[in-house]
Coordinates of C-alpha atoms in Angstrom, one line a residue:
M1 CA 0.0 0.0 0.0
D2 CA 2.9 2.4 0.7
K3 CA 4.3 1.8 -2.7
L4 CA 0.9 2.4 -4.2
R5 CA 0.6 5.7 -2.3
L6 CA 4.1 6.7 -3.6
L7 CA 3.1 6.0 -7.2
T8 CA -0.1 7.9 -6.8
A9 CA 1.7 10.9 -5.3
K10 CA 4.0 11.0 -8.2
G11 CA 1.1 11.4 -10.6
C12 CA 1.5 7.9 -12.2
I13 CA -1.5 6.6 -14.1
L14 CA -2.2 3.2 -12.5
P15 CA -3.8 0.3 -14.2
E16 CA -7.3 -0.5 -13.0
Y17 CA -6.2 -3.6 -11.0
V18 CA -3.8 -1.6 -8.8
K19 CA -6.0 1.5 -8.4
P20 CA -7.1 2.1 -4.7
T21 CA -10.7 1.4 -3.8
L22 CA -13.0 4.3 -2.9
A23 CA -12.6 3.5 0.8
E24 CA -8.8 3.3 0.4
A25 CA -8.7 6.6 -1.4
K26 CA -10.8 8.3 1.3
K27 CA -8.5 6.8 4.0
M28 CA -5.4 8.1 2.1
K29 CA -6.9 11.6 1.8
K30 CA -7.8 11.7 5.4
K31 CA -4.3 10.6 6.5
N32 CA -2.8 13.4 4.4
R33 CA -5.0 16.2 6.0
T34 CA -3.4 18.7 8.4
Q35 CA -5.2 19.3 11.7
E36 CA -6.5 22.6 10.3
S37 CA -7.9 21.1 7.1
Q38 CA -9.4 18.3 9.2
L39 CA -11.1 20.9 11.4
Q40 CA -12.5 22.6 8.3
Y41 CA -13.8 19.3 7.0
D42 CA -15.5 18.5 10.4
L43 CA -17.0 22.0 10.6
G44 CA -18.4 21.4 7.1
I45 CA -20.2 18.3 8.3
C46 CA -21.6 20.4 11.3
L47 CA -22.9 22.9 8.8
K48 CA -24.7 20.3 6.8
Q49 CA -26.2 18.8 9.9
N50 CA -26.8 22.2 11.6
D51 CA -25.0 20.8 14.6
L52 CA -24.0 23.8 16.8
K53 CA -23.0 21.8 19.8
K54 CA -20.5 19.7 17.9
A55 CA -19.1 22.8 16.2
I56 CA -18.6 24.5 19.6
S57 CA -16.8 21.4 20.9
L58 CA -14.5 21.4 17.9
Y59 CA -13.8 25.1 18.4
E60 CA -12.9 24.6 22.0
C61 CA -10.7 21.7 21.2
A62 CA -8.9 23.7 18.5
L63 CA -8.2 26.5 21.0
N64 CA -6.7 24.1 23.5
Q65 CA -4.4 22.7 20.8
N66 CA -3.4 26.2 19.7
L67 CA -4.4 25.5 16.1
R68 CA -4.0 28.4 13.7
L69 CA -7.6 29.2 12.7
S70 CA -8.4 30.8 9.4
P71 CA -11.3 33.2 8.5
N72 CA -13.1 30.1 7.0
H73 CA -13.0 28.4 10.4
Y74 CA -14.4 31.4 12.2
N75 CA -17.1 32.0 9.5
S76 CA -18.2 28.4 9.6
I77 CA -18.9 28.7 13.4
L78 CA -20.4 32.1 13.1
H79 CA -22.7 30.8 10.3
L80 CA -24.0 28.1 12.7
C81 CA -24.4 30.5 15.6
S82 CA -26.4 33.1 13.5
S83 CA -28.6 30.6 11.6
P84 CA -32.4 31.0 12.0
E85 CA -32.5 27.5 13.5
S86 CA -30.0 28.3 16.2
L87 CA -31.6 31.7 17.0
S88 CA -35.1 30.3 17.3
S89 CA -34.2 27.2 19.4
P90 CA -33.6 26.7 23.1
E91 CA -29.9 27.0 22.3
K92 CA -30.3 30.7 21.4
D93 CA -28.4 32.0 24.4
V94 CA -25.5 29.6 23.7
A95 CA -25.5 30.6 20.1
L96 CA -25.3 34.3 21.0
E97 CA -22.6 33.8 23.6
Y98 CA -20.3 31.7 21.4
G99 CA -21.0 33.9 18.4
F100 CA -19.7 37.0 20.0
R101 CA -16.9 35.1 21.7
V102 CA -15.7 33.8 18.3
F103 CA -15.9 37.2 16.7
N104 CA -13.9 38.8 19.6
Q105 CA -11.3 36.0 19.2
M106 CA -11.1 36.9 15.5
R107 CA -10.4 40.5 16.3
S108 CA -7.9 39.7 19.0
Q109 CA -6.0 37.7 16.3
N110 CA -6.2 40.7 14.0
I111 CA -8.0 38.6 11.4
P112 CA -9.8 41.0 9.0
P113 CA -13.5 40.3 8.8
T114 CA -15.2 39.6 5.5
E115 CA -18.6 40.8 4.4
A116 CA -19.9 37.3 5.4
T117 CA -18.4 37.7 8.9
I118 CA -20.1 41.1 9.5
T119 CA -23.5 39.8 8.1
Q120 CA -23.4 36.9 10.6
V121 CA -22.4 39.0 13.6
A122 CA -25.0 41.7 12.6
R123 CA -27.7 38.9 12.7
L124 CA -26.5 38.0 16.2
A125 CA -26.7 41.6 17.3
A126 CA -30.3 41.9 15.9
A127 CA -31.2 38.7 17.7
K128 CA -29.9 40.4 20.9
N129 CA -32.1 43.4 20.0
D130 CA -29.1 45.6 19.5
P131 CA -29.6 47.1 16.0
K132 CA -27.2 50.0 16.7
Y133 CA -24.3 47.6 17.1
A134 CA -25.3 45.8 13.9
F135 CA -25.3 49.1 12.0
D136 CA -22.0 50.2 13.6
L137 CA -20.4 47.0 12.3
V138 CA -21.5 47.8 8.7
K139 CA -20.2 51.4 9.0
D140 CA -16.8 50.1 10.3
I141 CA -16.2 47.5 7.5
K142 CA -16.9 50.2 4.9
D143 CA -14.0 52.2 6.4
Q144 CA -11.9 49.1 6.0
G145 CA -12.6 48.8 2.3
V146 CA -15.1 45.9 2.5
M147 CA -18.2 46.7 0.5
P148 CA -21.5 45.9 2.4
R149 CA -24.3 44.2 0.6
L150 CA -28.1 44.2 1.0
R151 CA -28.0 41.2 3.4
T152 CA -25.3 43.0 5.5
Y153 CA -27.7 45.9 6.2
G154 CA -30.8 43.8 6.7
P155 CA -30.4 42.9 10.4
A156 CA -30.0 46.5 11.5
L157 CA -32.8 47.8 9.2
F158 CA -35.4 45.2 10.1
C159 CA -34.6 45.4 13.9
F160 CA -34.9 49.2 13.9
C161 CA -38.2 48.9 12.1
E162 CA -39.5 46.3 14.5
N163 CA -38.6 48.6 17.4
L164 CA -40.3 51.6 15.7
R165 CA -37.0 53.4 15.7
V166 CA -38.0 55.1 12.5
D167 CA -35.3 57.8 12.2
D168 CA -32.6 55.2 12.8
A169 CA -34.2 53.0 10.1
Y170 CA -34.2 56.0 7.7
E171 CA -30.5 56.6 8.5
V172 CA -29.7 52.9 7.5
E173 CA -31.6 53.4 4.2
E174 CA -29.6 56.6 3.5
H175 CA -26.3 54.7 4.1
M176 CA -27.4 52.0 1.8
R177 CA -28.3 54.4 -1.0
A178 CA -25.0 56.2 -0.5
N179 CA -23.2 52.9 -1.0
G180 CA -25.1 51.9 -4.1
V181 CA -27.1 49.2 -2.4
R182 CA -30.6 48.8 -4.0
L183 CA -33.4 48.0 -1.6
E184 CA -35.9 45.2 -2.6
E185 CA -39.5 44.7 -1.6
A186 CA -38.8 43.2 1.8
E187 CA -36.7 46.2 2.9
L188 CA -39.0 48.8 1.4
A189 CA -42.0 47.1 2.9
A190 CA -40.4 47.2 6.4
L191 CA -39.8 51.0 6.0
L192 CA -43.3 51.4 4.7
R193 CA -44.8 49.5 7.6
V194 CA -43.0 51.6 10.3
S195 CA -43.9 54.8 8.4
V196 CA -47.5 53.8 8.4
E197 CA -47.4 52.8 12.1
L198 CA -46.0 56.3 13.1
G199 CA -48.1 58.2 10.6
R200 CA -45.2 59.5 8.5
G201 CA -47.3 60.5 5.5
E202 CA -44.5 61.9 3.3
R203 CA -42.4 58.8 3.9
V204 CA -45.4 56.5 3.0
Y205 CA -45.7 58.4 -0.3
E206 CA -41.9 58.1 -0.9
Y207 CA -41.9 54.4 -0.3
L208 CA -44.9 53.7 -2.5
N209 CA -42.9 55.5 -5.2
K210 CA -39.8 53.3 -4.5
L211 CA -41.9 50.1 -4.5
R212 CA -43.2 51.2 -7.9
G213 CA -39.7 50.9 -9.3
V214 CA -39.0 47.5 -7.7
V215 CA -42.1 45.3 -7.9
R216 CA -44.6 44.7 -10.7
G217 CA -46.9 42.9 -8.3
M218 CA -46.9 43.6 -4.6
S219 CA -47.0 40.7 -2.2
E220 CA -50.2 40.2 -0.1
E221 CA -48.3 41.1 3.0
T222 CA -47.1 44.4 1.6
A223 CA -50.6 45.1 0.1
G224 CA -52.0 44.7 3.6
V225 CA -49.7 47.4 4.8
V226 CA -50.9 49.7 2.0
E227 CA -54.5 49.0 2.8
K228 CA -53.9 49.7 6.5
W229 CA -52.5 53.1 5.6
F230 CA -55.3 54.2 3.3
Q231 CA -57.9 53.0 5.8
G232 CA -56.4 54.9 8.7
E233 CA -57.2 58.4 10.0
K234 CA -53.8 59.9 9.2
A235 CA -54.2 59.1 5.5
A236 CA -57.4 61.1 5.4
E237 CA -55.7 64.1 6.9
V238 CA -52.7 64.4 4.6
G239 CA -52.9 66.1 1.2
V240 CA -53.7 69.4 -0.4
E241 CA -57.2 70.5 -1.4
E242 CA -56.1 72.7 -4.3
W243 CA -53.3 71.9 -6.8
D244 CA -52.1 73.0 -10.2
V245 CA -53.7 70.6 -12.6
E246 CA -51.3 71.5 -15.5
K247 CA -48.2 71.0 -13.3
V248 CA -49.5 67.6 -12.2
R249 CA -50.1 66.6 -15.9
E250 CA -46.6 67.9 -16.9
E251 CA -44.9 65.9 -14.1
R252 CA -46.7 62.7 -15.1
E253 CA -45.6 63.2 -18.7
K254 CA -42.0 63.8 -17.6
S255 CA -42.0 60.5 -15.5
G256 CA -43.4 58.6 -18.5
G257 CA -47.0 58.5 -17.1
G258 CA -48.6 56.8 -14.2
W259 CA -47.0 58.9 -11.5
H260 CA -46.5 62.6 -10.8
G261 CA -44.6 62.5 -7.5
L262 CA -45.9 65.8 -6.2
G263 CA -47.4 64.4 -3.0
W264 CA -50.9 63.5 -1.8
L265 CA -53.7 65.2 -3.7
G266 CA -57.1 65.9 -2.0
K267 CA -58.2 65.4 1.5
G268 CA -60.8 63.1 3.2
K269 CA -61.4 59.5 3.7
W270 CA -60.2 56.9 1.2
E271 CA -62.2 54.1 -0.3
V272 CA -60.2 50.9 -0.8
K273 CA -61.4 48.0 -3.0
R274 CA -60.0 44.9 -4.6
V275 CA -60.8 45.0 -8.3
Q276 CA -59.7 43.7 -11.7
I277 CA -58.6 45.7 -14.7
G278 CA -60.2 45.4 -18.2
D279 CA -58.5 44.6 -21.5
D280 CA -58.4 48.3 -22.3
G281 CA -56.9 49.3 -18.9
G282 CA -60.1 50.5 -17.4
C283 CA -60.6 49.9 -13.7
Y284 CA -63.8 48.1 -12.8
G285 CA -63.8 49.8 -9.4
C286 CA -63.7 53.5 -10.2
G287 CA -63.6 53.8 -14.0
E288 CA -60.0 55.3 -14.0
Q289 CA -58.0 54.5 -17.1
L290 CA -54.6 53.0 -16.4
V291 CA -51.8 54.1 -18.7
C292 CA -48.9 52.5 -20.5
V293 CA -45.8 53.9 -18.9
D294 CA -43.1 54.8 -21.4
I295 CA -39.7 53.2 -20.9
D296 CA -37.0 55.8 -20.7
C297 CA -35.0 56.0 -23.9
G298 CA -31.7 56.5 -22.1
E299 CA -32.3 53.5 -19.8
T300 CA -33.2 51.3 -22.9
E301 CA -29.9 52.2 -24.5
K302 CA -27.9 51.3 -21.3
F303 CA -29.8 48.0 -21.2
A304 CA -28.8 47.3 -24.9
Q305 CA -25.2 48.0 -24.0
S306 CA -25.3 45.7 -21.0
I307 CA -26.7 42.9 -23.2
A308 CA -24.0 43.5 -25.7
G309 CA -21.3 43.5 -23.1
L310 CA -22.4 40.2 -21.6
A311 CA -22.8 38.7 -25.0
M312 CA -19.3 39.6 -26.1
E313 CA -17.9 38.0 -22.9
R314 CA -19.6 34.7 -23.8
E315 CA -19.7 34.7 -27.6
L316 CA -16.9 35.1 -30.1
R317 CA -16.4 38.8 -29.9
N318 CA -16.0 39.5 -33.6
N319 CA -19.2 37.6 -34.4
F320 CA -21.3 39.6 -32.1
K321 CA -19.7 42.8 -33.0
C322 CA -20.5 42.1 -36.7
F323 CA -24.1 41.6 -35.7
M324 CA -24.2 44.9 -33.8
E325 CA -22.8 46.7 -36.9
W326 CA -25.4 44.9 -39.0
V327 CA -28.2 46.0 -36.7
E328 CA -27.1 49.6 -37.0
K329 CA -27.4 49.4 -40.8
H330 CA -30.8 47.6 -40.7
S331 CA -32.9 49.4 -38.2
D332 CA -36.3 49.6 -39.8
Y333 CA -37.8 46.4 -38.3
E334 CA -40.8 46.6 -36.0
A335 CA -40.7 43.0 -34.8
I336 CA -38.0 40.5 -34.1
V337 CA -38.9 36.7 -34.3
D338 CA -37.3 34.0 -32.2
G339 CA -37.2 31.5 -35.1
A340 CA -36.3 28.3 -33.2
N341 CA -38.9 29.0 -30.4
I342 CA -41.7 29.2 -33.0
A343 CA -40.6 26.4 -35.3
L344 CA -40.2 24.0 -32.3
Y345 CA -43.5 25.0 -30.7
Q346 CA -45.6 21.9 -29.7
Q347 CA -43.5 19.6 -31.9
N348 CA -42.9 17.0 -29.2
F349 CA -44.8 14.2 -30.9
S350 CA -43.6 11.3 -33.0
D351 CA -43.6 13.1 -36.4
G352 CA -42.7 16.4 -34.9
G353 CA -39.5 18.4 -35.6
F354 CA -38.4 21.8 -36.8
S355 CA -41.6 23.2 -38.4
I356 CA -40.5 25.8 -41.0
A357 CA -44.3 26.0 -41.9
Q358 CA -45.1 27.3 -38.4
L359 CA -42.4 29.9 -38.7
D360 CA -43.5 31.0 -42.1
A361 CA -47.1 31.3 -40.9
V362 CA -46.0 33.7 -38.1
V363 CA -43.8 35.7 -40.5
R364 CA -46.7 36.2 -43.0
Q365 CA -49.2 37.0 -40.3
L366 CA -46.9 39.7 -39.0
Y367 CA -46.5 41.1 -42.5
N368 CA -50.3 41.1 -43.1
R369 CA -50.9 43.0 -39.9
N370 CA -48.6 45.9 -40.6
K371 CA -47.3 45.5 -44.1
K372 CA -43.7 45.3 -42.8
W373 CA -41.6 42.2 -42.7
P374 CA -40.1 41.1 -39.3
L375 CA -36.6 40.1 -38.7
V376 CA -36.1 36.3 -38.1
I377 CA -33.2 35.2 -36.0
L378 CA -32.2 31.6 -36.6
H379 CA -29.1 29.6 -35.8
N380 CA -26.8 28.5 -38.6
K381 CA -27.1 24.9 -37.7
R382 CA -30.9 25.0 -38.3
L383 CA -30.3 26.4 -41.7
R384 CA -27.9 23.7 -42.6
A385 CA -30.4 21.1 -41.5
L386 CA -33.0 22.5 -43.8
Q387 CA -30.8 22.7 -46.9
G388 CA -31.8 19.2 -48.0
N389 CA -35.5 20.2 -48.2
P390 CA -36.2 22.0 -51.5
T391 CA -39.3 23.8 -50.2
A392 CA -37.6 25.0 -47.0
K393 CA -34.5 26.0 -49.0
K394 CA -36.6 28.1 -51.4
L395 CA -38.3 29.8 -48.5
L396 CA -35.0 30.6 -46.7
D397 CA -33.5 32.0 -49.9
E398 CA -36.6 34.2 -50.3
W399 CA -36.1 35.5 -46.7
F400 CA -32.5 36.2 -47.3
A401 CA -33.3 38.1 -50.5
R402 CA -35.8 40.2 -48.6
G403 CA -33.3 40.9 -45.8
I404 CA -35.5 39.5 -43.1
L405 CA -33.4 36.5 -42.0
Y406 CA -30.2 36.7 -39.9
A407 CA -28.3 33.4 -39.3
T408 CA -26.3 33.4 -36.1
P409 CA -22.9 31.7 -36.5
S410 CA -21.9 28.3 -35.3
G411 CA -21.0 28.1 -31.7
S412 CA -23.2 31.0 -30.8
N413 CA -26.3 31.3 -28.6
D414 CA -29.0 32.9 -30.7
D415 CA -30.8 34.1 -27.5
W416 CA -28.3 37.0 -27.2
Y417 CA -28.9 38.0 -30.8
W418 CA -32.7 38.2 -30.8
L419 CA -32.7 39.9 -27.4
Y420 CA -30.1 42.5 -28.3
A421 CA -31.9 43.3 -31.6
A422 CA -35.3 43.7 -30.0
V423 CA -33.9 46.0 -27.3
K424 CA -31.6 48.1 -29.5
L425 CA -34.3 48.6 -32.2
K426 CA -37.1 49.1 -29.6
C427 CA -39.0 46.4 -31.4
L428 CA -41.6 43.9 -30.3
L429 CA -40.2 40.4 -29.7
V430 CA -42.3 37.4 -30.8
T431 CA -41.4 34.5 -28.5
N432 CA -42.9 32.3 -25.8
D433 CA -39.5 32.1 -24.1
E434 CA -40.1 33.6 -20.7
M435 CA -36.3 34.4 -20.5
R436 CA -35.7 32.8 -17.1
D437 CA -32.6 30.9 -18.0
H438 CA -29.2 31.7 -16.4
I439 CA -28.1 33.9 -19.2
F440 CA -31.0 36.3 -18.6
E441 CA -30.4 36.2 -14.8
L442 CA -27.1 37.8 -15.6
L443 CA -29.0 40.9 -16.6
G444 CA -30.3 41.2 -13.0
S445 CA -32.5 44.2 -13.6
S446 CA -36.0 45.2 -12.7
F447 CA -35.9 47.1 -16.0
F448 CA -35.7 43.8 -17.8
L449 CA -39.1 42.8 -16.4
Q450 CA -40.6 46.1 -17.4
W451 CA -39.1 45.8 -20.9
K452 CA -40.5 42.3 -21.3
E453 CA -44.0 43.5 -20.3
R454 CA -44.0 46.2 -22.9
H455 CA -42.3 44.4 -25.8
Q456 CA -42.9 40.6 -25.6
V457 CA -45.6 39.1 -27.9
H458 CA -46.7 35.6 -27.0
Y459 CA -48.4 33.3 -29.5
T460 CA -50.3 30.1 -30.0
F461 CA -51.6 28.2 -33.1
V462 CA -55.3 27.4 -33.7
K463 CA -55.7 25.0 -36.6
G464 CA -52.3 26.1 -38.0
I465 CA -53.1 29.8 -37.8
P466 CA -51.0 31.9 -35.4
K467 CA -52.8 34.0 -32.8
F468 CA -50.9 36.7 -31.0
K469 CA -51.2 37.9 -27.4
M470 CA -50.0 41.5 -27.5
P471 CA -48.4 43.3 -24.6
P472 CA -51.0 44.9 -22.3
V473 CA -52.2 48.4 -23.2
Y474 CA -51.4 49.4 -19.6
S475 CA -48.4 49.0 -17.4
I476 CA -48.5 46.6 -14.4
L477 CA -47.1 48.8 -11.7
I478 CA -48.3 51.2 -9.0
Q479 CA -50.1 54.1 -10.7
E480 CA -51.2 57.4 -9.3
S481 CA -53.7 59.4 -11.3
E482 CA -53.9 63.1 -12.0
R483 CA -56.7 63.4 -9.5
G484 CA -54.8 61.6 -6.8
S485 CA -56.4 58.1 -6.9
W486 CA -54.1 55.0 -6.7
H487 CA -54.0 51.5 -8.3
V488 CA -51.7 48.9 -6.9
P489 CA -51.1 45.5 -8.6
I490 CA -50.9 42.5 -6.3
A491 CA -48.6 39.5 -7.1
N492 CA -50.2 37.0 -9.4
E493 CA -48.8 33.5 -10.1
S494 CA -51.0 33.1 -13.2
T495 CA -49.8 34.4 -16.6
D496 CA -53.4 35.6 -17.3
E497 CA -53.5 39.2 -16.3
H498 CA -57.3 39.1 -16.2
L499 CA -56.9 37.1 -12.9
R500 CA -54.7 39.7 -11.2
S501 CA -56.2 41.7 -8.3
W502 CA -55.5 45.4 -7.9
L503 CA -56.1 47.7 -5.0
C504 CA -58.3 50.6 -6.2
V505 CA -57.9 53.5 -3.8
T506 CA -59.9 56.7 -4.3
R507 CA -61.2 59.5 -2.1
W508 CA -64.8 59.2 -1.1
G509 CA -67.1 60.7 -3.7
S510 CA -64.5 60.7 -6.5
C511 CA -66.5 58.0 -8.4
S512 CA -70.1 57.1 -8.1
S513 CA -71.4 53.8 -7.0
A514 CA -73.6 53.7 -10.1
S515 CA -70.6 54.0 -12.3
Y516 CA -68.9 51.2 -10.4
S517 CA -72.0 48.9 -10.7
S518 CA -72.2 49.7 -14.4
L519 CA -68.6 48.8 -15.0
K520 CA -69.0 45.6 -13.1
S521 CA -72.0 44.5 -15.1
E522 CA -70.1 45.3 -18.3
H523 CA -67.2 43.2 -17.1
A524 CA -69.5 40.2 -16.3
L525 CA -71.3 40.5 -19.7
H526 CA -68.0 40.7 -21.5
N527 CA -66.8 37.5 -19.9
C528 CA -70.0 35.6 -20.5
S529 CA -70.2 36.6 -24.2
N530 CA -66.7 35.2 -24.7
G531 CA -67.4 31.9 -23.0
D532 CA -65.4 33.1 -20.0
K533 CA -62.2 32.4 -21.8
A534 CA -60.1 35.5 -21.1
S535 CA -56.9 34.1 -22.4
D536 CA -58.5 33.1 -25.7
R537 CA -59.6 36.7 -26.3
N538 CA -56.1 37.9 -26.4
F539 CA -55.1 35.5 -29.1
E540 CA -57.9 36.4 -31.5
N541 CA -56.7 37.7 -34.8
G542 CA -58.2 41.1 -34.3
A543 CA -57.6 41.4 -30.6
G544 CA -55.6 44.4 -29.6
S545 CA -53.6 46.4 -32.2
W546 CA -50.3 45.7 -33.7
M547 CA -48.3 48.4 -32.0
G548 CA -45.2 48.2 -34.0
K549 CA -41.9 49.8 -32.8
R550 CA -42.4 51.7 -29.6
K551 CA -41.3 55.3 -30.0
E552 CA -40.1 55.9 -26.5
R553 CA -39.8 59.3 -25.0
D554 CA -36.5 60.9 -25.5
P555 CA -35.1 62.3 -22.3
S556 CA -33.7 65.4 -23.9
P557 CA -35.8 68.6 -23.6
S558 CA -35.9 69.2 -27.3
G559 CA -37.0 65.6 -28.0
Q560 CA -34.6 65.5 -31.0
R561 CA -32.8 62.2 -31.7

């Protein structure tokens, strides 16, 4: 066995009959571990089993043996001490005691903390109801050149909010903003909740605005906080009775529509209802017309650049750069077609395959709607596979001649190509791909969801004829009207927007009950007359309008391009 170990250590390739068994290999590996690496291995097992007692025993033993502990050793123990399981169990006091003892030992050894270290100790401080210490930790590591993250601030922020220490919570938020940390729904909801509890009307208004930029559909829990605010006495008191109508309208236009940001309009009690929104964006609760919020032109260009940057990191740079140059010279398209997605749609049957006929039907339907040909993005390998089919080859040659087909090169991912073209040209994108794959996660932007909502066209086929589901004529986000009413979308797991509930919030008397009843009856009649098939309505040939390329508002005062 010693000879075998020597041969293995020298990197010799052993024949199968002299290779060590799995058990022998594990034994060899364990024998070669240092005490420090064995400790890390044992702590890893403790983490998997959430065994805090065993980890503490290992830590005490390591101190007695004067082992040289690394940041990974300390962080492993801190992770166990600060885990939700440890802090909600009878062992909470032990977890807190050892957590702070381990952290103090780290500092006494002059071992610099990582962001993970501070996050874990901040959680311990919050569990001890000491949010100030948790916040001080974050401020200290910033001075040491360690960049805090959203999770690093969370313990202090949530603990301040739970204790109604509202000004301290606002200070944490300001520190986060100064360090470029973007708050998400959970953090904004906590700030909204404490602002509602203490009647901070201006802050409630501010956080509704910030939530508008983060969530398309508000969670039920957050929606409950919003309802509580509008049903409270303080909400009825805040606001102005007179305002400049033209200024409100101008501010809504500047922000793209759906929001003016000038504060609460009107005074008096609010009426809060759960409603649904019609196909045309009309509210069945108050008759208010929801609007389509324009996407900022500058933000769209930045988004296109970020897609191009990521694509060139992962694609052959010259290939994608050539495509970008090609797009600059061919910018007159109003729709981009994800060719593979359409041709492979519902082809998972015995005789199914790549259906060029389906793709052709979509292309011609798009042309018939707007008398303009779309751009089809298709991978080169698909084209090669179709060359042996005379009918398919003739069709592809026709598309090439018309300039409506772009073949992505071998080795490329055509997803980057059709997404970049649709964003850069501000086109509609025809695909059923929900763009949830890892490559789209790299974009990591709420703007991406907003862009999809305004530009993606879904489709289906009925007896071989394509039916399109156009983007909604209204934007699914918090909207504030020119007269001060509010509409708040609530999270919906269904892809059918007709099933989404909204909060309709209006001042008493701003809409008549007769108007509301009339709209409800119209809604019910509309559903009955269509066989109660809301999703089918959207796919009808004449449903909605083919909106073409979106002419988004230019941020420059002159509006010149």
